[in-house]
Structure formats: C-alpha cells, structure tokens
Short mmCIF file of C-alpha atoms in Angstrom, two decimals:
data_model
loop_
_atom_site.label_atom_id
_atom_site.label_comp_id
_atom_site.label_asym_id
_atom_site.label_seq_id
_atom_site.Cartn_x
_atom_site.Cartn_y
_atom_site.Cartn_z
CA UNK W 7 241.82 102.70 47.34
CA UNK W 8 238.82 104.84 46.73
CA UNK W 9 237.55 102.19 44.05
CA UNK W 10 238.06 99.33 46.36
CA UNK W 11 236.10 101.12 49.01
CA UNK W 12 233.34 101.95 46.50
CA UNK W 13 233.26 98.29 45.34
CA UNK W 14 233.12 96.95 48.92
CA UNK W 15 230.29 99.48 49.88
CA UNK W 16 228.30 98.28 46.73
CA UNK W 17 228.89 94.62 47.61
CA UNK W 18 227.77 95.10 51.41
CA UNK W 19 224.71 96.94 50.04
CA UNK W 20 223.74 94.07 47.67
CA UNK W 21 224.38 91.42 50.38
CA UNK W 22 222.10 93.52 52.90
CA UNK W 23 219.39 94.02 50.17
CA UNK W 24 219.25 90.28 49.48
CA UNK W 25 218.99 89.66 53.41
CA UNK W 26 216.13 91.86 53.75
CA UNK W 27 214.17 90.39 50.81
CA UNK W 28 214.85 86.79 52.58
CA UNK W 29 213.53 88.01 55.72
CA UNK W 30 210.52 89.70 53.98
CA UNK W 31 209.78 86.32 52.36
CA UNK W 32 210.22 84.42 55.54
CA UNK W 33 207.68 86.67 57.24
CA UNK W 34 205.16 86.50 54.48
CA UNK W 35 205.41 82.76 54.58
CA UNK W 36 205.09 82.75 58.28
CA UNK W 37 201.84 84.89 58.11
CA UNK W 38 200.57 82.45 55.32
CA UNK W 39 201.22 79.57 57.62
CA UNK W 40 199.57 81.25 60.68
CA UNK W 41 196.54 82.15 58.64
CA UNK W 42 196.05 78.60 57.27
CA UNK W 43 196.10 77.10 60.69
CA UNK W 44 192.82 75.31 61.68
CA UNK W 45 190.65 76.98 64.24
CA UNK W 46 190.33 75.34 67.61
CA UNK W 47 186.99 73.89 68.04
CA UNK W 48 185.11 73.24 71.24
CA UNK W 49 183.95 69.71 72.34
CA UNK W 50 180.46 70.46 71.42
CA UNK W 51 181.31 71.73 68.02
CA UNK W 52 183.51 68.57 67.28
CA UNK W 53 180.46 66.37 68.45
CA UNK W 54 178.24 68.11 65.99
CA UNK W 55 180.67 67.66 63.28
CA UNK W 56 180.95 63.98 63.96
CA UNK W 57 177.19 63.52 64.14
CA UNK W 58 176.79 65.27 60.92
CA UNK W 59 179.35 62.81 59.25
CA UNK W 60 177.50 59.78 60.64
CA UNK W 61 174.01 60.93 59.75
CA UNK W 62 173.91 63.49 57.12
CA UNK W 63 170.21 63.66 56.99
CA UNK W 64 169.83 64.52 60.62
CA UNK W 65 170.26 68.27 59.83
CA UNK W 66 167.58 68.31 57.22
CA UNK W 67 164.71 70.64 57.98
CA UNK W 68 161.80 69.21 59.77
CA UNK W 69 159.18 70.85 57.43
CA UNK W 70 159.31 72.74 54.20
CA UNK W 71 159.66 76.56 54.66
CA UNK W 72 156.26 78.41 54.87
CA UNK W 73 155.28 80.80 52.24
CA UNK W 74 154.88 84.37 53.15
CA UNK W 75 151.20 85.27 52.87
CA UNK W 76 150.11 89.14 52.62
CA UNK W 77 147.84 89.71 55.74
CA UNK W 78 145.04 92.21 55.53
CA UNK W 79 145.03 95.21 57.82
CA UNK W 80 142.02 94.89 59.70
CA UNK W 81 142.35 98.41 61.28
CA UNK W 82 141.81 100.00 58.05
CA UNK W 83 138.50 98.84 56.34
CA UNK W 84 138.96 98.98 52.56
CA UNK W 85 136.40 100.97 50.59
CA UNK W 86 133.51 98.92 49.23
CA UNK W 87 131.81 100.10 46.21
CA UNK W 88 127.95 99.21 46.62
CA UNK W 89 127.15 100.50 43.28
CA UNK W 90 125.12 103.32 44.83
CA UNK W 91 125.34 107.09 44.59
CA UNK W 92 125.34 108.82 47.89
CA UNK W 93 124.77 112.47 48.95
CA UNK W 94 127.35 113.63 51.39
CA UNK W 95 126.47 116.11 54.09
CA UNK W 96 128.31 117.63 56.94
CA UNK W 97 126.57 118.16 60.39
CA UNK W 98 127.91 120.27 63.26
CA UNK W 99 127.24 119.00 66.65
CA UNK W 100 127.66 122.27 68.92
CA UNK W 101 127.95 121.50 72.61
CA UNK W 102 127.96 123.73 75.53
CA UNK W 103 130.40 122.40 78.30
CA UNK W 104 129.23 122.05 81.93
CA UNK W 105 129.39 125.33 83.76
CA UNK W 106 129.51 123.97 87.42
CA UNK W 107 130.47 120.66 88.88
CA UNK W 108 128.08 117.78 88.64
CA UNK W 109 126.37 116.36 91.86
CA UNK W 110 128.46 114.06 93.73
CA UNK W 111 127.62 110.47 93.52
CA UNK W 112 126.83 108.50 96.85
CA UNK W 113 130.39 106.94 97.23
CA UNK W 114 131.89 110.33 96.36
CA UNK W 115 130.03 112.00 99.06
CA UNK W 116 131.08 109.25 101.74
CA UNK W 117 134.66 109.89 100.87
CA UNK W 118 134.08 113.85 101.27
CA UNK W 119 132.36 113.18 104.52
CA UNK W 120 135.22 110.76 105.73
CA UNK W 121 137.91 113.34 104.84
CA UNK W 122 136.01 115.99 106.82
CA UNK W 123 135.78 113.90 109.84
CA UNK W 124 139.49 113.33 109.73
CA UNK W 125 140.28 116.94 109.34
CA UNK W 126 138.06 117.71 112.47
CA UNK W 127 139.92 115.18 114.47
CA UNK W 128 143.51 116.19 113.47
CA UNK W 129 143.05 120.05 113.03
CA UNK W 130 143.19 122.37 116.00
CA UNK W 131 141.48 125.76 116.28
CA UNK W 132 143.44 128.57 117.79
CA UNK W 133 142.16 131.25 120.20
CA UNK W 134 141.14 134.45 118.80
CA UNK W 135 144.04 136.18 120.72
CA UNK W 136 146.78 133.65 119.73
CA UNK W 137 148.57 135.94 117.36
CA UNK W 138 148.75 138.60 120.10
CA UNK W 139 150.18 136.34 122.73
CA UNK W 140 153.74 136.64 123.84
CA UNK W 141 155.75 133.52 122.90
CA UNK W 142 156.06 130.92 125.64
CA UNK W 143 153.18 132.61 127.73
CA UNK W 144 150.72 129.79 127.18
CA UNK W 145 150.87 126.34 126.09
CA UNK W 146 148.12 124.51 124.54
CA UNK W 147 148.11 120.77 124.46
CA UNK W 148 145.86 118.74 121.90
CA UNK W 149 143.63 117.68 124.75
CA UNK W 150 142.98 121.26 125.80
CA UNK W 151 142.45 122.60 122.33
CA UNK W 152 138.84 123.29 121.48
CA UNK W 153 136.81 120.75 119.53
CA UNK W 154 136.54 122.24 115.90
CA UNK W 155 132.94 120.94 115.39
CA UNK W 156 131.08 123.97 116.58
CA UNK W 157 128.66 125.71 114.45
CA UNK W 158 130.43 128.49 112.43
CA UNK W 159 128.82 131.55 110.89
CA UNK W 160 129.22 131.67 107.37
CA UNK W 161 129.71 135.39 107.11
CA UNK W 162 132.63 134.83 109.18
CA UNK W 163 134.30 132.69 106.59
CA UNK W 164 133.33 134.01 103.33
CA UNK W 165 132.38 137.61 104.14
CA UNK W 166 129.14 139.48 105.12
CA UNK W 167 126.60 139.61 102.30
CA UNK W 168 127.95 136.89 100.18
CA UNK W 169 125.50 134.10 98.96
CA UNK W 170 126.02 130.97 97.03
CA UNK W 171 124.57 130.99 93.43
CA UNK W 172 121.86 128.42 93.06
CA UNK W 173 122.64 125.23 91.15
CA UNK W 174 119.02 125.25 89.63
CA UNK W 175 118.31 128.39 87.67
CA UNK W 176 114.96 130.00 86.71
CA UNK W 177 115.41 128.70 83.25
CA UNK W 178 115.59 125.12 84.62
CA UNK W 179 112.28 125.85 86.67
CA UNK W 180 110.43 127.07 83.56
CA UNK W 181 112.25 124.56 81.30
CA UNK W 182 113.39 127.35 78.80
CA UNK W 183 115.24 125.20 76.31
CA UNK W 184 116.37 128.27 74.38
CA UNK W 185 118.56 129.45 77.14
CA UNK W 186 122.18 128.41 78.01
CA UNK W 187 121.51 129.40 81.47
CA UNK W 188 120.00 126.03 82.37
CA UNK W 189 121.37 122.34 82.70
CA UNK W 190 124.62 123.84 84.11
CA UNK W 191 125.66 120.51 85.51
CA UNK W 192 125.98 119.01 82.10
CA UNK W 193 126.33 119.56 78.49
CA UNK W 194 123.70 120.83 76.17
CA UNK W 195 123.51 120.54 72.34
CA UNK W 196 122.23 122.96 69.60
CA UNK W 197 119.50 121.63 67.30
CA UNK W 198 117.46 123.60 64.75
CA UNK W 199 114.27 123.05 63.05
CA UNK W 200 114.33 122.45 59.44
CA UNK W 201 112.45 124.88 57.03
CA UNK W 202 111.77 122.26 54.44
CA UNK W 203 108.39 120.39 54.98
CA UNK W 204 109.31 117.22 53.44
CA UNK W 205 112.66 117.07 55.45
CA UNK W 206 113.90 113.57 56.47
CA UNK W 207 114.49 114.94 60.12
CA UNK W 208 112.44 117.98 61.16
CA UNK W 209 114.77 118.71 63.99
CA UNK W 210 118.45 117.97 63.60
CA UNK W 211 121.83 119.40 63.76
CA UNK W 212 122.86 122.20 61.43
CA UNK W 213 123.99 120.56 58.39
CA UNK W 214 124.69 120.97 54.50
CA UNK W 215 126.80 120.10 51.55
CA UNK W 216 130.53 121.15 51.36
CA UNK W 217 131.62 123.55 48.63
CA UNK W 218 134.14 122.87 46.17
CA UNK W 219 137.67 122.26 47.64
CA UNK W 220 136.10 122.89 51.14
CA UNK W 221 137.00 120.49 53.81
CA UNK W 222 134.19 118.66 55.62
CA UNK W 223 135.00 120.01 59.09
CA UNK W 224 134.99 123.46 57.74
CA UNK W 225 131.56 122.99 56.08
CA UNK W 226 130.22 121.84 59.39
CA UNK W 227 131.33 124.90 61.18
CA UNK W 228 130.10 127.04 58.36
CA UNK W 229 126.49 125.74 58.50
CA UNK W 230 126.36 126.31 62.10
CA UNK W 231 127.16 129.92 61.62
CA UNK W 232 124.60 130.05 58.61
CA UNK W 233 121.78 128.80 60.95
CA UNK W 234 122.50 130.61 64.07
CA UNK W 235 124.51 133.51 63.24
CA UNK W 236 128.21 134.36 63.28
CA UNK W 237 128.13 136.08 66.52
CA UNK W 238 128.27 132.66 68.16
CA UNK W 239 131.96 132.04 68.62
CA UNK W 240 132.59 128.17 68.27
CA UNK W 241 135.81 126.13 68.10
CA UNK W 242 135.96 122.71 66.09
CA UNK W 243 137.15 119.53 67.96
CA UNK W 244 139.44 117.42 65.83
CA UNK W 245 139.54 116.91 62.29
CA UNK W 246 137.89 113.61 61.61
CA UNK W 247 134.15 112.86 62.01
CA UNK W 248 133.01 111.46 65.41
CA UNK W 249 130.45 109.38 63.30
CA UNK W 250 128.02 109.20 60.68
CA UNK W 251 124.36 108.09 59.71
CA UNK W 252 123.04 106.96 56.35
CA UNK W 253 119.59 106.40 54.92
CA UNK W 254 118.22 105.43 51.32
CA UNK W 255 115.76 107.64 49.48
CA UNK W 256 112.38 105.94 48.75
CA UNK W 257 111.45 104.92 45.30
CA UNK W 258 110.21 107.64 43.35
CA UNK W 259 112.32 110.27 45.27
CA UNK W 260 113.05 113.28 42.86
CA UNK W 261 116.89 113.11 43.29
CA UNK W 262 119.91 111.78 41.26
CA UNK W 263 121.27 110.15 44.47
CA UNK W 264 120.19 106.70 45.88
CA UNK W 265 120.67 107.77 49.61
CA UNK W 266 122.02 110.31 52.06
CA UNK W 267 125.22 110.07 54.36
CA UNK W 268 125.48 112.53 57.23
CA UNK W 269 128.90 112.90 59.05
CA UNK W 270 129.01 114.57 62.36
CA UNK W 271 131.80 116.93 63.39
CA UNK W 272 131.90 118.35 67.04
CA UNK W 273 132.55 121.75 67.98
CA UNK W 274 132.34 123.71 71.29
CA UNK W 275 130.65 126.80 72.18
CA UNK W 276 132.88 129.80 73.60
CA UNK W 277 130.60 132.90 73.59
CA UNK W 278 128.05 134.82 71.91
CA UNK W 279 124.21 134.85 71.34
CA UNK W 280 122.23 132.96 68.77
CA UNK W 281 120.68 135.15 65.93
CA UNK W 282 118.61 132.68 63.99
CA UNK W 283 118.46 132.94 60.25
CA UNK W 284 114.90 132.37 59.14
CA UNK W 285 115.94 131.46 55.76
CA UNK W 286 117.96 128.32 57.15
CA UNK W 287 116.04 127.31 60.19
CA UNK W 288 112.54 128.09 61.65
CA UNK W 289 113.66 127.60 65.25
CA UNK W 290 116.39 126.38 67.58
CA UNK W 291 116.70 124.65 70.91
CA UNK W 292 119.61 123.79 73.47
CA UNK W 293 118.86 120.34 74.74
CA UNK W 294 120.61 117.81 76.87
CA UNK W 295 121.80 114.47 75.79
CA UNK W 296 118.78 112.69 77.15
CA UNK W 297 116.45 115.17 75.60
CA UNK W 298 117.77 114.44 72.18
CA UNK W 299 115.30 111.60 71.82
CA UNK W 300 112.06 113.87 72.15
CA UNK W 301 113.20 115.75 68.80
CA UNK W 302 115.41 113.43 66.67
CA UNK W 303 114.52 109.98 65.22
CA UNK W 304 114.70 107.29 67.68
CA UNK W 305 117.51 105.41 66.02
CA UNK W 306 119.53 108.47 65.35
CA UNK W 307 119.07 109.73 68.92
CA UNK W 308 120.40 106.36 70.36
CA UNK W 309 123.25 106.43 67.97
CA UNK W 310 124.21 110.11 68.76
CA UNK W 311 123.87 109.30 72.45
CA UNK W 312 126.66 106.83 72.04
CA UNK W 313 129.04 109.24 70.47
CA UNK W 314 128.77 112.23 72.57
CA UNK W 315 129.53 112.55 76.09
CA UNK W 316 127.06 112.96 78.95
#
C-alpha cells in the first residue's frame, strides 16, 4: 500500500513537472511572437516609406557635408614676434578720488528745482505750538496751512555758527599743484620729475623695472613708494595693466634693447603725505586729467586721458 502510494505520488509529480515545462515553453513562444510583431506606423510614416521605395534618390543629401574649420579666437590676439628686443617697465598711476560732489549739470539742476517746487506745493509747515496742542482742539485744512516758501534762517536749520565749507580752496586760488587740497570736485594724479637729464619723458608717472620673480603690479606699487616715500598709503586697483605705450630707441642708443614698453597699473591714494626721494625724483605734482598735457608728451597725454576717468 505504501509502495503504491509512493509510486502514484512520483507519477503525479512527473506529470505536473512536465505540464509546468510545457507552460513555460508556451509562455516563451508567446513572448517571442509578441516581440516579433511589427510596430504600427502612422499614415505619414507609411507615406514616407512608400516614397522612399518609389524614389530611392530622393533622400540623398542635397550637398556634401561641410568640413569643420578651426576658427581663430579674435578676443585673444596671438603674440607676434617682431624680432625686436624690448625693455619692459611698470608705471604706477596713483590717483586721488573726488572729495566732494561735482557741480551739477544744467539738466540736473533743472530736475533739482522741479523736485523742490513739488515739495513746496505738497508739504505743509506746522505751527510752532503744534506739538503742545490738545488733540482735536484745532483742525488745519490744506488751504489754511501756511505756504512753505518763506525765507528761513539757516541757523534755525543747521544750528548757530555753522558754515558750509568752500568748494574752492586757497590752494585752488594759488594753483598749488603740490597740495591734495585742490580740485576737490575731480581726480588728481601723481607725476614726478625724472632725475636723469637724458630721460625720454622728463615728467612721468613713477616707473621702473620689475625684480626677479616680482609681479608687474607689485613693481608699479613699489616704484611709487620709492619715489614719494612709504608713508603714502595706496591700494592697487586690479591685477592687469590698464594700458601701455611703447617707443623705439634712436640709432646709436647705448642700450641692448631696441625699444621700451611701459605698462600702466592704477592705484588709489588712501592717506599719508609725500616724502620725496631726491635720489629717484627731483620734484612731484598732483595734476588733474586736463593738466597732464602740460607735462607729458602730447601723444602720451592724449592716450592716458582715454584710459583714466575724469
């Protein structure tokens, strides 16, 4: 009985195993059939296929593909070897920023007057005892309010004994160009007089060569300090030069270089006084942008006026 039951169990297990294998085979065939089914095409895709069969050359490219050409980057000018040996110098353009607001232009003055007239029409002046009045004891209509265009005493507005500082100083009147207390409405620039008698530019910005492994900007700041003293505190503006000038040496010039290139680096005055170094410079001046033409070469002055603000 037990043997029969065991044999029947094994027979049933074999039959069930065969059935499962058959089901798996049918499922794999079904998946293969489903995957091999053709995708449905839209009427436009069918039309393109039929057109391609009728005219195989219709889909040929209209023109040959273009070859990629390496284009030059015009933002970066490649270095050109002109076959000359140049002496490289760094010049520091030291500027003092405006101290007071510049004079208003005509249209700016018109806008200021218009805004002032609007304020006079819309503002209302209160009575002197307004803050001591009981609430609701008196009502002032805009028509009854006093017109605020009466002459006012400046001492009541800004305090007794106060006076506005003059916009034109004594140094402006005497044209003292060694003083920073002049031309307060604009910028002034430091120039020094070269001690060498055969210098290309007798009056120029502090300049000189850079030392070994010294940056050009640091060299410009150092030459400013060497000419007018380290008590003058300055701060450089940017890392790149704001411009440069070059000139060739005349024939027979006792130098190993064919010419000189001067790169300008701008810095701003913070505080301190000038202590002129007689070994480096004979004299110094603080001049405005328009006064540069009186001391510098005409072409150099015209170029510097384009790269420095007014």
